[in-house]
CSV table of C-alpha atoms (C1' of nucleotides) in Angstrom, one decimal:
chain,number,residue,atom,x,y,z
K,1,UNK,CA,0.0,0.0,0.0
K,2,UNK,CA,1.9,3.3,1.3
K,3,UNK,CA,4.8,3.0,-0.7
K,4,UNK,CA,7.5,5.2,0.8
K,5,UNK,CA,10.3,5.5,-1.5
K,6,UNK,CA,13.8,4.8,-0.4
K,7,UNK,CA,16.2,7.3,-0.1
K,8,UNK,CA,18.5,6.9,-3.3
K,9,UNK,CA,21.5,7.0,-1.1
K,10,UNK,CA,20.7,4.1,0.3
K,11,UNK,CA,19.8,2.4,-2.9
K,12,UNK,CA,23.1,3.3,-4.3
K,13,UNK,CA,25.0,2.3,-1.0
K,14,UNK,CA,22.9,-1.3,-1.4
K,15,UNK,CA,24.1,-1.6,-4.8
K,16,UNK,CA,27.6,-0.8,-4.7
K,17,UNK,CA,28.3,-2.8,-1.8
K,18,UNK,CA,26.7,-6.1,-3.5
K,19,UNK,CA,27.9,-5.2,-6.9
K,20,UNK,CA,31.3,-5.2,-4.8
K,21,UNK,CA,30.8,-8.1,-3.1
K,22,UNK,CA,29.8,-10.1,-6.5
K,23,UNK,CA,32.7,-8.9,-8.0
K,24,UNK,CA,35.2,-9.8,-5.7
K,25,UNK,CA,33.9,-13.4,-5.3
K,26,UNK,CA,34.9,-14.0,-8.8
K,27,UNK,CA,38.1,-13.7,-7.4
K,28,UNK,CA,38.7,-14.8,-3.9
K,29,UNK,CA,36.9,-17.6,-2.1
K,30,UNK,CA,33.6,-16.2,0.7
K,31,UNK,CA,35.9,-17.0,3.4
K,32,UNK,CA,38.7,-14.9,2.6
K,33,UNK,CA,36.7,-11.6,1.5
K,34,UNK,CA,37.1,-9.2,4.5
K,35,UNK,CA,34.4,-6.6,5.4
K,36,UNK,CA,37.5,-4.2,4.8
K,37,UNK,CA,37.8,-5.8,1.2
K,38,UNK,CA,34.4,-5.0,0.1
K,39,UNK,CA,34.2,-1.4,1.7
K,40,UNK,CA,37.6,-0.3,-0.1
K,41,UNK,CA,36.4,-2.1,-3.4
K,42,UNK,CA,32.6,0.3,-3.0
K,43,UNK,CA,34.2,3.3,-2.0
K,44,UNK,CA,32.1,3.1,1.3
K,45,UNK,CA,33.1,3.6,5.2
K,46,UNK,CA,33.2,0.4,7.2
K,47,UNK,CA,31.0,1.8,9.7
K,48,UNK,CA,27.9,2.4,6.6
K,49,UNK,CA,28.5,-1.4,6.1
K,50,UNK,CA,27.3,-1.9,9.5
K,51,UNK,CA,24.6,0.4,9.1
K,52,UNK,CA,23.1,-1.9,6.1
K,53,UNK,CA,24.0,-5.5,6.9
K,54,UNK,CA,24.2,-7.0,10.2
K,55,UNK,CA,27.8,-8.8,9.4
K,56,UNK,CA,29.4,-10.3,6.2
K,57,UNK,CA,27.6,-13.2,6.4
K,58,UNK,CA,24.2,-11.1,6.4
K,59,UNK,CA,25.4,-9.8,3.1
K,60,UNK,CA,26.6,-13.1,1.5
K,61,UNK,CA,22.5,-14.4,2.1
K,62,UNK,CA,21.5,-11.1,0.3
K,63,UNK,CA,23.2,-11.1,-2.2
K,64,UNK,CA,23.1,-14.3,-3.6
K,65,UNK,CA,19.9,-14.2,-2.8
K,66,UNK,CA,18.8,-11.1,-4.9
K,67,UNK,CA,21.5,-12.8,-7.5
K,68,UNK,CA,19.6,-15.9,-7.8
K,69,UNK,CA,16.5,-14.3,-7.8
K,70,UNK,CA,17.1,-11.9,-10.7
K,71,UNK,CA,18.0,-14.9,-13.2
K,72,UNK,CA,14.9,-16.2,-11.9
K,73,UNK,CA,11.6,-13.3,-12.0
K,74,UNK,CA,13.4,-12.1,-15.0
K,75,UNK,CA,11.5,-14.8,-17.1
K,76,UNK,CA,8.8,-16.9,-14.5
K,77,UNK,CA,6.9,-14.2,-12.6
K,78,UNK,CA,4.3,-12.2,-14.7
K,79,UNK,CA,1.4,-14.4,-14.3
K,80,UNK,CA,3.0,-17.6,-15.7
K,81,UNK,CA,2.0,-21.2,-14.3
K,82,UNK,CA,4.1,-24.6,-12.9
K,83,UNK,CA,4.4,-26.4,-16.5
K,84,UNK,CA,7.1,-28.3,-18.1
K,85,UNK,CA,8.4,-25.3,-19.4
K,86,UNK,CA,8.7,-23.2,-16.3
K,87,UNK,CA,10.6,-26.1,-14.5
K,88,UNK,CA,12.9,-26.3,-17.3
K,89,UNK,CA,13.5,-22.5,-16.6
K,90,UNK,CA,14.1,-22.3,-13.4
K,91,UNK,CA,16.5,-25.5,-13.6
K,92,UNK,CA,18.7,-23.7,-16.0
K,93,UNK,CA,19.0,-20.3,-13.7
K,94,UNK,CA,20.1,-22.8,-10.5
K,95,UNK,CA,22.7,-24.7,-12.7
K,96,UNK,CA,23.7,-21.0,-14.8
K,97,UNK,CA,24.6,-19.8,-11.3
K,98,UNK,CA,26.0,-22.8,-9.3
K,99,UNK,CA,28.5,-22.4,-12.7
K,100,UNK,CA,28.7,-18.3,-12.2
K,101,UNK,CA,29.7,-19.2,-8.1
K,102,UNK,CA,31.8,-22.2,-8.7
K,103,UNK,CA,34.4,-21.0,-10.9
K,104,UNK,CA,36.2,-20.1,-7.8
K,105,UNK,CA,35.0,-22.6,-5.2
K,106,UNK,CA,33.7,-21.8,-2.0
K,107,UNK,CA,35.2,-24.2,0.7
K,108,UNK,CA,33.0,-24.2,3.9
K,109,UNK,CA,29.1,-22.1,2.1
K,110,UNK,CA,28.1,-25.3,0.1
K,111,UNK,CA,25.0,-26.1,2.6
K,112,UNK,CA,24.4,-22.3,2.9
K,113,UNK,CA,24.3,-21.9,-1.0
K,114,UNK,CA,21.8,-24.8,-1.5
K,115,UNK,CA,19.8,-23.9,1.3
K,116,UNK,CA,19.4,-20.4,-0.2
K,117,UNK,CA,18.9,-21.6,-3.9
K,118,UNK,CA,16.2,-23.9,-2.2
K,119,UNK,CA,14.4,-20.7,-0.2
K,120,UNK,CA,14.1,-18.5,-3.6
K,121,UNK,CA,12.9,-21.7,-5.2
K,122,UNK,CA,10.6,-22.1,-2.6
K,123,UNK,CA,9.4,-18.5,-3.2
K,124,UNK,CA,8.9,-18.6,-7.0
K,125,UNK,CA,7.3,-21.9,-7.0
K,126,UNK,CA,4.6,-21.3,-4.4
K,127,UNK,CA,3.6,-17.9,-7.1
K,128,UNK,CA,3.9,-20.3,-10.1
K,129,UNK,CA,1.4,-22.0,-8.2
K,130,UNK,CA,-0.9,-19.5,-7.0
K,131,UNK,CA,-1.1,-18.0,-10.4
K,132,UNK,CA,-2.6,-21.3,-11.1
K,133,UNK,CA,-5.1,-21.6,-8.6
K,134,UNK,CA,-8.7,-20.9,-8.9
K,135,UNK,CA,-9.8,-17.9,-6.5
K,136,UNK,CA,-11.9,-19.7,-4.3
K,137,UNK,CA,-10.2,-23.2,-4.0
K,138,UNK,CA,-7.0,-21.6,-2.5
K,139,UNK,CA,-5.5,-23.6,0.3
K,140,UNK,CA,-2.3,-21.6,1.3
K,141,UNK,CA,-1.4,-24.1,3.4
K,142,UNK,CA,-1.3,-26.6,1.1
K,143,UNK,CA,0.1,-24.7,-1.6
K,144,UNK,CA,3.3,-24.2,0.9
K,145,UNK,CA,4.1,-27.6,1.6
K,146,UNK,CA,3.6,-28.2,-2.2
K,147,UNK,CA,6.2,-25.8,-3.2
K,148,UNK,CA,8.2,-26.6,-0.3
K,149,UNK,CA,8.3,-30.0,-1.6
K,150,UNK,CA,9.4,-29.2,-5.2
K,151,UNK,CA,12.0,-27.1,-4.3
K,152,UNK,CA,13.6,-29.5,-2.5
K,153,UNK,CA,13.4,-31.8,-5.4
K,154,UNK,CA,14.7,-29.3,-7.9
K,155,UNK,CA,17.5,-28.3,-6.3
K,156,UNK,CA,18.1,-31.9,-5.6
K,157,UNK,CA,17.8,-32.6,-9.1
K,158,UNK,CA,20.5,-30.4,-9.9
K,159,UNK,CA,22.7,-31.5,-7.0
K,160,UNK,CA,22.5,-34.9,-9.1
K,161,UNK,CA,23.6,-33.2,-12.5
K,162,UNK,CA,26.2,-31.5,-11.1
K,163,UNK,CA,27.5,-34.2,-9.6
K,164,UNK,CA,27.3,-36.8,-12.2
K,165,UNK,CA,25.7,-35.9,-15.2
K,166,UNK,CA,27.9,-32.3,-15.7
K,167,UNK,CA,28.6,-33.7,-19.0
K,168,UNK,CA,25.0,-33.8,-20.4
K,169,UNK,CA,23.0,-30.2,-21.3
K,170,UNK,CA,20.6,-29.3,-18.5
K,171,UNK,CA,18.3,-29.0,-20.6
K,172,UNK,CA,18.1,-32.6,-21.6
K,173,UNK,CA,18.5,-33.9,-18.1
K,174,UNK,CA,15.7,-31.9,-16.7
K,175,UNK,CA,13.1,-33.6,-18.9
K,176,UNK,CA,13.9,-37.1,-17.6
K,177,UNK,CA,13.2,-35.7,-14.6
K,178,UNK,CA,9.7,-33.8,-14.8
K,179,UNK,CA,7.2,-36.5,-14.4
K,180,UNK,CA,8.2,-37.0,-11.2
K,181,UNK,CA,7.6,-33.3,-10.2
K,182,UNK,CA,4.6,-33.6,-11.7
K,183,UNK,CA,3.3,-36.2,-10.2
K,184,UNK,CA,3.2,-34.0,-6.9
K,185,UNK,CA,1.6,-31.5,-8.6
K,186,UNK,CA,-1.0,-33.5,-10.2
K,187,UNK,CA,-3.4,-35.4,-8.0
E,1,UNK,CA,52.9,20.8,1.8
E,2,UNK,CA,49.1,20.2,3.9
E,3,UNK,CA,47.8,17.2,2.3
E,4,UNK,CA,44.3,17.4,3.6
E,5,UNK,CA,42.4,13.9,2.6
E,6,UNK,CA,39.1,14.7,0.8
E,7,UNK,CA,36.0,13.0,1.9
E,8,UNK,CA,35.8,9.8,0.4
E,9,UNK,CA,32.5,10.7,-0.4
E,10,UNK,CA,33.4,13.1,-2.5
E,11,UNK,CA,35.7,10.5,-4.4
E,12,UNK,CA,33.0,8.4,-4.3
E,13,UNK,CA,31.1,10.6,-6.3
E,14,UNK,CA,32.7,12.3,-9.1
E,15,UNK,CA,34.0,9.0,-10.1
E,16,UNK,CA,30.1,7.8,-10.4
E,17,UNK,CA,29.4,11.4,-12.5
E,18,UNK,CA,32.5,10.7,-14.7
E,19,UNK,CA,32.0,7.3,-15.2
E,20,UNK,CA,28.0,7.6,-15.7
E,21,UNK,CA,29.1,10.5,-18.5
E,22,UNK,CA,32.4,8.7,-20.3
E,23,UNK,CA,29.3,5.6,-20.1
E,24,UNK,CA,26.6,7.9,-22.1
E,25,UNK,CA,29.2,9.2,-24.1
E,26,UNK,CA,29.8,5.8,-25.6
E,27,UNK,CA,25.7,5.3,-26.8
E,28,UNK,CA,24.8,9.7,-27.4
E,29,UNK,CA,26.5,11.7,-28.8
E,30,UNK,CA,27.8,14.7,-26.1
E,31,UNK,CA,24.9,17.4,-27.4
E,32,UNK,CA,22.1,14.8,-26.8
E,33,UNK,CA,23.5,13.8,-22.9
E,34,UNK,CA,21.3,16.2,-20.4
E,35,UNK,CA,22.4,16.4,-16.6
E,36,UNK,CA,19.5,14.7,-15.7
E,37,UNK,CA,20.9,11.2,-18.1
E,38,UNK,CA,23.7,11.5,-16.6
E,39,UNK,CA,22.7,11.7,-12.6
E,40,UNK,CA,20.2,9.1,-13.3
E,41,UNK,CA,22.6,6.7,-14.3
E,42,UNK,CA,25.4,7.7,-12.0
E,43,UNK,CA,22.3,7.1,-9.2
E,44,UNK,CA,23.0,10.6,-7.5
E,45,UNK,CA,20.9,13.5,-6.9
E,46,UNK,CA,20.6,16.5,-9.7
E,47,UNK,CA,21.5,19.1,-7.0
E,48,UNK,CA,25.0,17.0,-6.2
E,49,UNK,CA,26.2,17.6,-9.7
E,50,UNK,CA,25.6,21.0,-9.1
E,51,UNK,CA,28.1,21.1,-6.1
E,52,UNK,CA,30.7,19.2,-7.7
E,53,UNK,CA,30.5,21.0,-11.2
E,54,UNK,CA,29.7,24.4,-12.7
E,55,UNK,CA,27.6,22.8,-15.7
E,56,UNK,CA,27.8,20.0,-18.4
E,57,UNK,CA,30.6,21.8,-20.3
E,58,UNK,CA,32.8,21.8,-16.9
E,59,UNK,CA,32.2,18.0,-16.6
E,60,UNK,CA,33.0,17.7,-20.3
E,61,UNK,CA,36.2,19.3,-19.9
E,62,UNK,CA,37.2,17.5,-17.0
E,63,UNK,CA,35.9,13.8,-17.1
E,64,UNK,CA,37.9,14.4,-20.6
E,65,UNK,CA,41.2,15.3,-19.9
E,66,UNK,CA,41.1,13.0,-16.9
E,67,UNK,CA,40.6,9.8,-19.5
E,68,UNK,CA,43.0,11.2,-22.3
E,69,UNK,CA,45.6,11.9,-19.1
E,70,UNK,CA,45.1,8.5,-17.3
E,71,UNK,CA,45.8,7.0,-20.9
E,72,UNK,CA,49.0,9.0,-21.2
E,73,UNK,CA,50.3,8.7,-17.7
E,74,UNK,CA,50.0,4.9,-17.4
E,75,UNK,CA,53.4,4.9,-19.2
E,76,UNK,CA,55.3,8.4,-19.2
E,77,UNK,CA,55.2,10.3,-15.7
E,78,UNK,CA,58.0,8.6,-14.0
E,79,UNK,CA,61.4,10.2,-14.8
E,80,UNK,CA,61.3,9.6,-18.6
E,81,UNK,CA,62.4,12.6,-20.8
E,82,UNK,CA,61.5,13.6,-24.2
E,83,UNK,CA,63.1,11.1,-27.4
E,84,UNK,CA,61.1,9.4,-29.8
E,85,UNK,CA,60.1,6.8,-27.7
E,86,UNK,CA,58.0,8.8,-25.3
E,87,UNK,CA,56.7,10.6,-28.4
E,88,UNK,CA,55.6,7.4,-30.2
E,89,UNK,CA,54.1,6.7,-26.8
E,90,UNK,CA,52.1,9.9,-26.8
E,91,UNK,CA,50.3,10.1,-30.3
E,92,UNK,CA,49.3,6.5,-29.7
E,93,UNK,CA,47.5,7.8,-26.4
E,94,UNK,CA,46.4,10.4,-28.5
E,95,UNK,CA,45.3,8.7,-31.3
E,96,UNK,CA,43.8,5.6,-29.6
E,97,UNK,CA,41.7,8.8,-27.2
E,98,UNK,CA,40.4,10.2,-30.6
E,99,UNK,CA,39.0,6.6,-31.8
E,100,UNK,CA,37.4,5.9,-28.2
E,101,UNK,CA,35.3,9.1,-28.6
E,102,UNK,CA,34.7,9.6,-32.5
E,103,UNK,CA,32.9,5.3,-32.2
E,104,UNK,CA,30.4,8.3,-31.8
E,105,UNK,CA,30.5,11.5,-33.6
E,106,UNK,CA,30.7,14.6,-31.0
E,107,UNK,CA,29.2,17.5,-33.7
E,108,UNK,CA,29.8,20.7,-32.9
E,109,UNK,CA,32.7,19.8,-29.7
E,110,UNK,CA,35.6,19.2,-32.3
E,111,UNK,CA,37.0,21.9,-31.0
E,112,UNK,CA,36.4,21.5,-27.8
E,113,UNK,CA,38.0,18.1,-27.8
E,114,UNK,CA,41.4,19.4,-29.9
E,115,UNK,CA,41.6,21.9,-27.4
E,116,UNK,CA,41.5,19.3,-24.7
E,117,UNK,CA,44.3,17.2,-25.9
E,118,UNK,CA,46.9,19.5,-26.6
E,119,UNK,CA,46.4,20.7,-23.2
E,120,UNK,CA,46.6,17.6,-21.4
E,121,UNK,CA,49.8,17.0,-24.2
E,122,UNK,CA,51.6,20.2,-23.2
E,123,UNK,CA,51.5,19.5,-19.3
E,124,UNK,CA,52.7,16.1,-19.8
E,125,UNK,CA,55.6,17.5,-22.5
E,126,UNK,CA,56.7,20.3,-19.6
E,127,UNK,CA,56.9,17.3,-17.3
E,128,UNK,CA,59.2,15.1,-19.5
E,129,UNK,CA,61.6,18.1,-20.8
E,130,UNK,CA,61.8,19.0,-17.2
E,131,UNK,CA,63.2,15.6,-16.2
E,132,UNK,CA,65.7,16.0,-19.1
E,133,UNK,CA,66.9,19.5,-18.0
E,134,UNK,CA,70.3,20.1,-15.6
E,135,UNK,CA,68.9,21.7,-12.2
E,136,UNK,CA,71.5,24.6,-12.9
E,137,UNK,CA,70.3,25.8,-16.6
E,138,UNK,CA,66.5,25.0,-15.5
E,139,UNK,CA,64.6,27.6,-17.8
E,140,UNK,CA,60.8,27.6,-17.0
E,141,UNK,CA,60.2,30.5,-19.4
E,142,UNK,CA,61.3,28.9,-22.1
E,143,UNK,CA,60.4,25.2,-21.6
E,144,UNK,CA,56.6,26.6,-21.5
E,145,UNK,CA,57.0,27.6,-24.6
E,146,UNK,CA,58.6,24.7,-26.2
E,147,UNK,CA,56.3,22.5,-25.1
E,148,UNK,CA,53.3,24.4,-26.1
E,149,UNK,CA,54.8,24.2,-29.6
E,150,UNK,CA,55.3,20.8,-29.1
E,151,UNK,CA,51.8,20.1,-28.1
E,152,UNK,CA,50.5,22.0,-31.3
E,153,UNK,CA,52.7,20.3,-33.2
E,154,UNK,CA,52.0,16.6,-32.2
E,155,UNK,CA,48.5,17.2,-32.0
E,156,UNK,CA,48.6,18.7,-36.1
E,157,UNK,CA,50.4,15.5,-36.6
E,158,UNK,CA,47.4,13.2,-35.4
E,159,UNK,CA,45.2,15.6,-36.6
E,160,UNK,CA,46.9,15.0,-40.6
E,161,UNK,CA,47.2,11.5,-39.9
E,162,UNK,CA,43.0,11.0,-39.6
E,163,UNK,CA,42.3,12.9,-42.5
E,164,UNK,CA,44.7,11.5,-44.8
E,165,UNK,CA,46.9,8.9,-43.5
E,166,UNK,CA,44.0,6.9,-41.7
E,167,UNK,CA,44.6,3.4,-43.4
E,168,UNK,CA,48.5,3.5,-42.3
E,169,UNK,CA,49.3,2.3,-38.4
E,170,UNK,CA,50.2,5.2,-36.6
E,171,UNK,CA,53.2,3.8,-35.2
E,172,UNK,CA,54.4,4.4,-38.6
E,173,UNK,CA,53.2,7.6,-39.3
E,174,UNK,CA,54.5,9.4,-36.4
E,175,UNK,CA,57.6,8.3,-37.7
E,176,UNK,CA,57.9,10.5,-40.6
E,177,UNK,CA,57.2,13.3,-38.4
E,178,UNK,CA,59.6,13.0,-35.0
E,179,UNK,CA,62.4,14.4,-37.1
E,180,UNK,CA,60.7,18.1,-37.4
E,181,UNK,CA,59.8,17.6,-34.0
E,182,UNK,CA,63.3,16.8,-32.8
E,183,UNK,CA,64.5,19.6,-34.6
E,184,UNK,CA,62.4,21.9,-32.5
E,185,UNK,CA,64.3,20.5,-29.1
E,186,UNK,CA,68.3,20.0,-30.2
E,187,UNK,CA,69.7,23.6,-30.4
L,1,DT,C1',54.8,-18.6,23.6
L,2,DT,C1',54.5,-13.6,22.8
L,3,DA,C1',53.9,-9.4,20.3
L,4,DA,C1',52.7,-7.0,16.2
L,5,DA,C1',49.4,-6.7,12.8
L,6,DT,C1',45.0,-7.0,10.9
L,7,DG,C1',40.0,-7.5,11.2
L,8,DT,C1',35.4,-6.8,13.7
L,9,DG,C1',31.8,-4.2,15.5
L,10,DT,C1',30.2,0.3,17.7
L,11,DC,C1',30.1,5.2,19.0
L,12,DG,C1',29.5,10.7,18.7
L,13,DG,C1',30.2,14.6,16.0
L,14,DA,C1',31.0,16.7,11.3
L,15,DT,C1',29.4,17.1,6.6
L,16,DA,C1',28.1,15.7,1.8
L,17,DT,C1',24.1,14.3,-0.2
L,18,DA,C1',18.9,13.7,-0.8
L,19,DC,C1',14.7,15.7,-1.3
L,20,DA,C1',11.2,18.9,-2.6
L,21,DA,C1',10.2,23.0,-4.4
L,22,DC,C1',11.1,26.9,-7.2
L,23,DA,C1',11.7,30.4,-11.3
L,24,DG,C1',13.5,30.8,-15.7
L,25,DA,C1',15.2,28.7,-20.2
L,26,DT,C1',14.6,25.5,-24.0
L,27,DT,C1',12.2,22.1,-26.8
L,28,DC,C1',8.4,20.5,-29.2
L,29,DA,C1',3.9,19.5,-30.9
L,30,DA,C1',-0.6,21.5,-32.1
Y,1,DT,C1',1.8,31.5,-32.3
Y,2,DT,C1',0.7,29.2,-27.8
Y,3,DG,C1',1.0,26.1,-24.2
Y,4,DA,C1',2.7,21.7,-22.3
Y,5,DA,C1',6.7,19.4,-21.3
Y,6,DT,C1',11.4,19.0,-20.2
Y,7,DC,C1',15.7,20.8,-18.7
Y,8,DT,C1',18.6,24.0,-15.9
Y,9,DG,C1',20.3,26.0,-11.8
Y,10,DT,C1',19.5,27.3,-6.9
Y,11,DT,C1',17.8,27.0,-2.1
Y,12,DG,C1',16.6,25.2,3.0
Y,13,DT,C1',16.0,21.4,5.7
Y,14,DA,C1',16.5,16.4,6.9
Y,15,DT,C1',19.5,12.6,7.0
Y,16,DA,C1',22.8,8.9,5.3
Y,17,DT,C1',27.5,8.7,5.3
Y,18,DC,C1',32.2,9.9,6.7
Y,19,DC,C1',35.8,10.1,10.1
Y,20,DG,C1',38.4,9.0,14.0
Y,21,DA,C1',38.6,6.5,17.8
Y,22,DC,C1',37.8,2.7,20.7
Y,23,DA,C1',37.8,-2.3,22.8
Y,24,DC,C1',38.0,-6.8,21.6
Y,25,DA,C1',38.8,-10.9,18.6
Y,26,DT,C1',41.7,-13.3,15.1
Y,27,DT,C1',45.7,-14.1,12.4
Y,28,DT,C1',50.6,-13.9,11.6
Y,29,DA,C1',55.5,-14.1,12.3
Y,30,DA,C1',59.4,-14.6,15.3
DNA sequence: TTAAATGTGTCGGATATACAACAGATTCAA
DNA sequence: TTGAATCTGTTGTATATCCGACACATTTAA
């Protein structure tokens, strides 16, 4: 409703400090980027760090996070439904950026990274979902554990591609592994 | 002598302004690139620009000479002197500046531009037939002037070579020219 | 082991920047 | 031509950010 605009310094502080923070983990591992590292790299004080994120760890969720989220809504979230195609979509934009993170890799944030692929899954499925639903058969409830469900399996799905099928396309392993995501969703 | 650190703010800033505009510059051409583009992009308020600089033409002028001196400094500043490999070095900065800008055509700021470059050139020149002089027969008078003929003079040369010598490599070129431009410095 | 160096998180006071509003200039379509 | 829209500079007030300093943890080297 009230909509209360940020104040664009703010915005801009966000920004650089992700758009840092991104940058230098194409070069250094997580657990060797410093707060100090990422407020030289912005341009920022250490002390407006503190005044956005609680700690660096704070930011890593964020960021990957909003990261993983753009290559997501950029495609799925004006008004589309869970199909075949969708799934394929959003398998592509896990295994495009467990490639964009692991080209240095991070020794120590493996569960942390699949646990946050699997909340923005969780996110974008349960919409995918309700943009399916008729108004008045809605069941939120059920609609959670659904998606809840099928995120898990997803980003199981390509925990098992990464691990042994990295020499097939995505795209092709995905499809063998639709009808069973389906058959949750149908009933 | 007082060195007096400036804000990091203020850093902070100006290099988002230039870097917004040198940005534009690359996709409008300078006449078509309002204050507004350019604050938009850089994500800072209108009145900021205001407090940093006079108008669009001051940020032109600036944001200018500070790419075409960055290009030129890179290699010459420390301790070289004036011989044919600094000025090979130079109208290849020069020369490689003119391309980076004229992707797009600047109409009407030709001008402005030459003007630009043989400024930045003749500071630079000073610098290097200073660190070639004695400290005993040190002449400021007259290496002002020498190196303002210089700068004219190398800046004619790239000037001939893009209207009629554009399909030879300028490392070539400039060549055929040092000797008139030694001539001016032996006595 | 110790000591020096570096990183973390927090504070109060100073200041650059945001915002909103303004009048005047310029652009542009009707 | 006129008027609507956009751009230019400028101002006063609110606030996000800077700076310097601090105590405490962690790493590094001797």
């Amino acid at each position: 409703m009230s909509e209360a605009k940020t104040d664009l310094r703010v915005l801009r502080t966000r920004k650089l400090i992700m758009d840092s923070f991104i940058n230098l983990s194409g070069q250094k591992e997580f657990r060797d980027i410093t707060v100090k590292d990422i407020t030289e790299e912005a341009m920022i004080n250490r002390a407006t760090f503190y005044y956005h994120f609680e700690d660096i760890h704070d930011l890593l969720e964020k960021a990957l996070s909003e990261v993983l989220l753009i290559n997501l809504s950029a495609d799925q979230f004006d008004g589309r439904t869970l199909d075949e195609q969708s799934i394929t979509d959003m398998f592509l934009a896990i295994t495009e950026f467990q490639q964009s993170l692991s080209n240095r890799c991070h020794r120590g944030y493996e569960e942390t990274i699949a646990r946050i692929i699997r909340e923005q899954l969780e996110t974008v499925i349960f919409q995918l979902l309700a943009n399916g639903q008729e108004e008045k058969d809605f069941k939120e409830q059920g609609l959670k554990i659904l998606s809840n469900m099928l995120a898990w399996g997803l980003y199981g799905a390509s925990d098992q591609w990464k691990k042994y099928h990295f020499d097939e396309k995505p795209e092709g392993y995905i499809q063998s592994v639709i009808p069973y995501l389906v058959k949750l969703v149908k009933e």
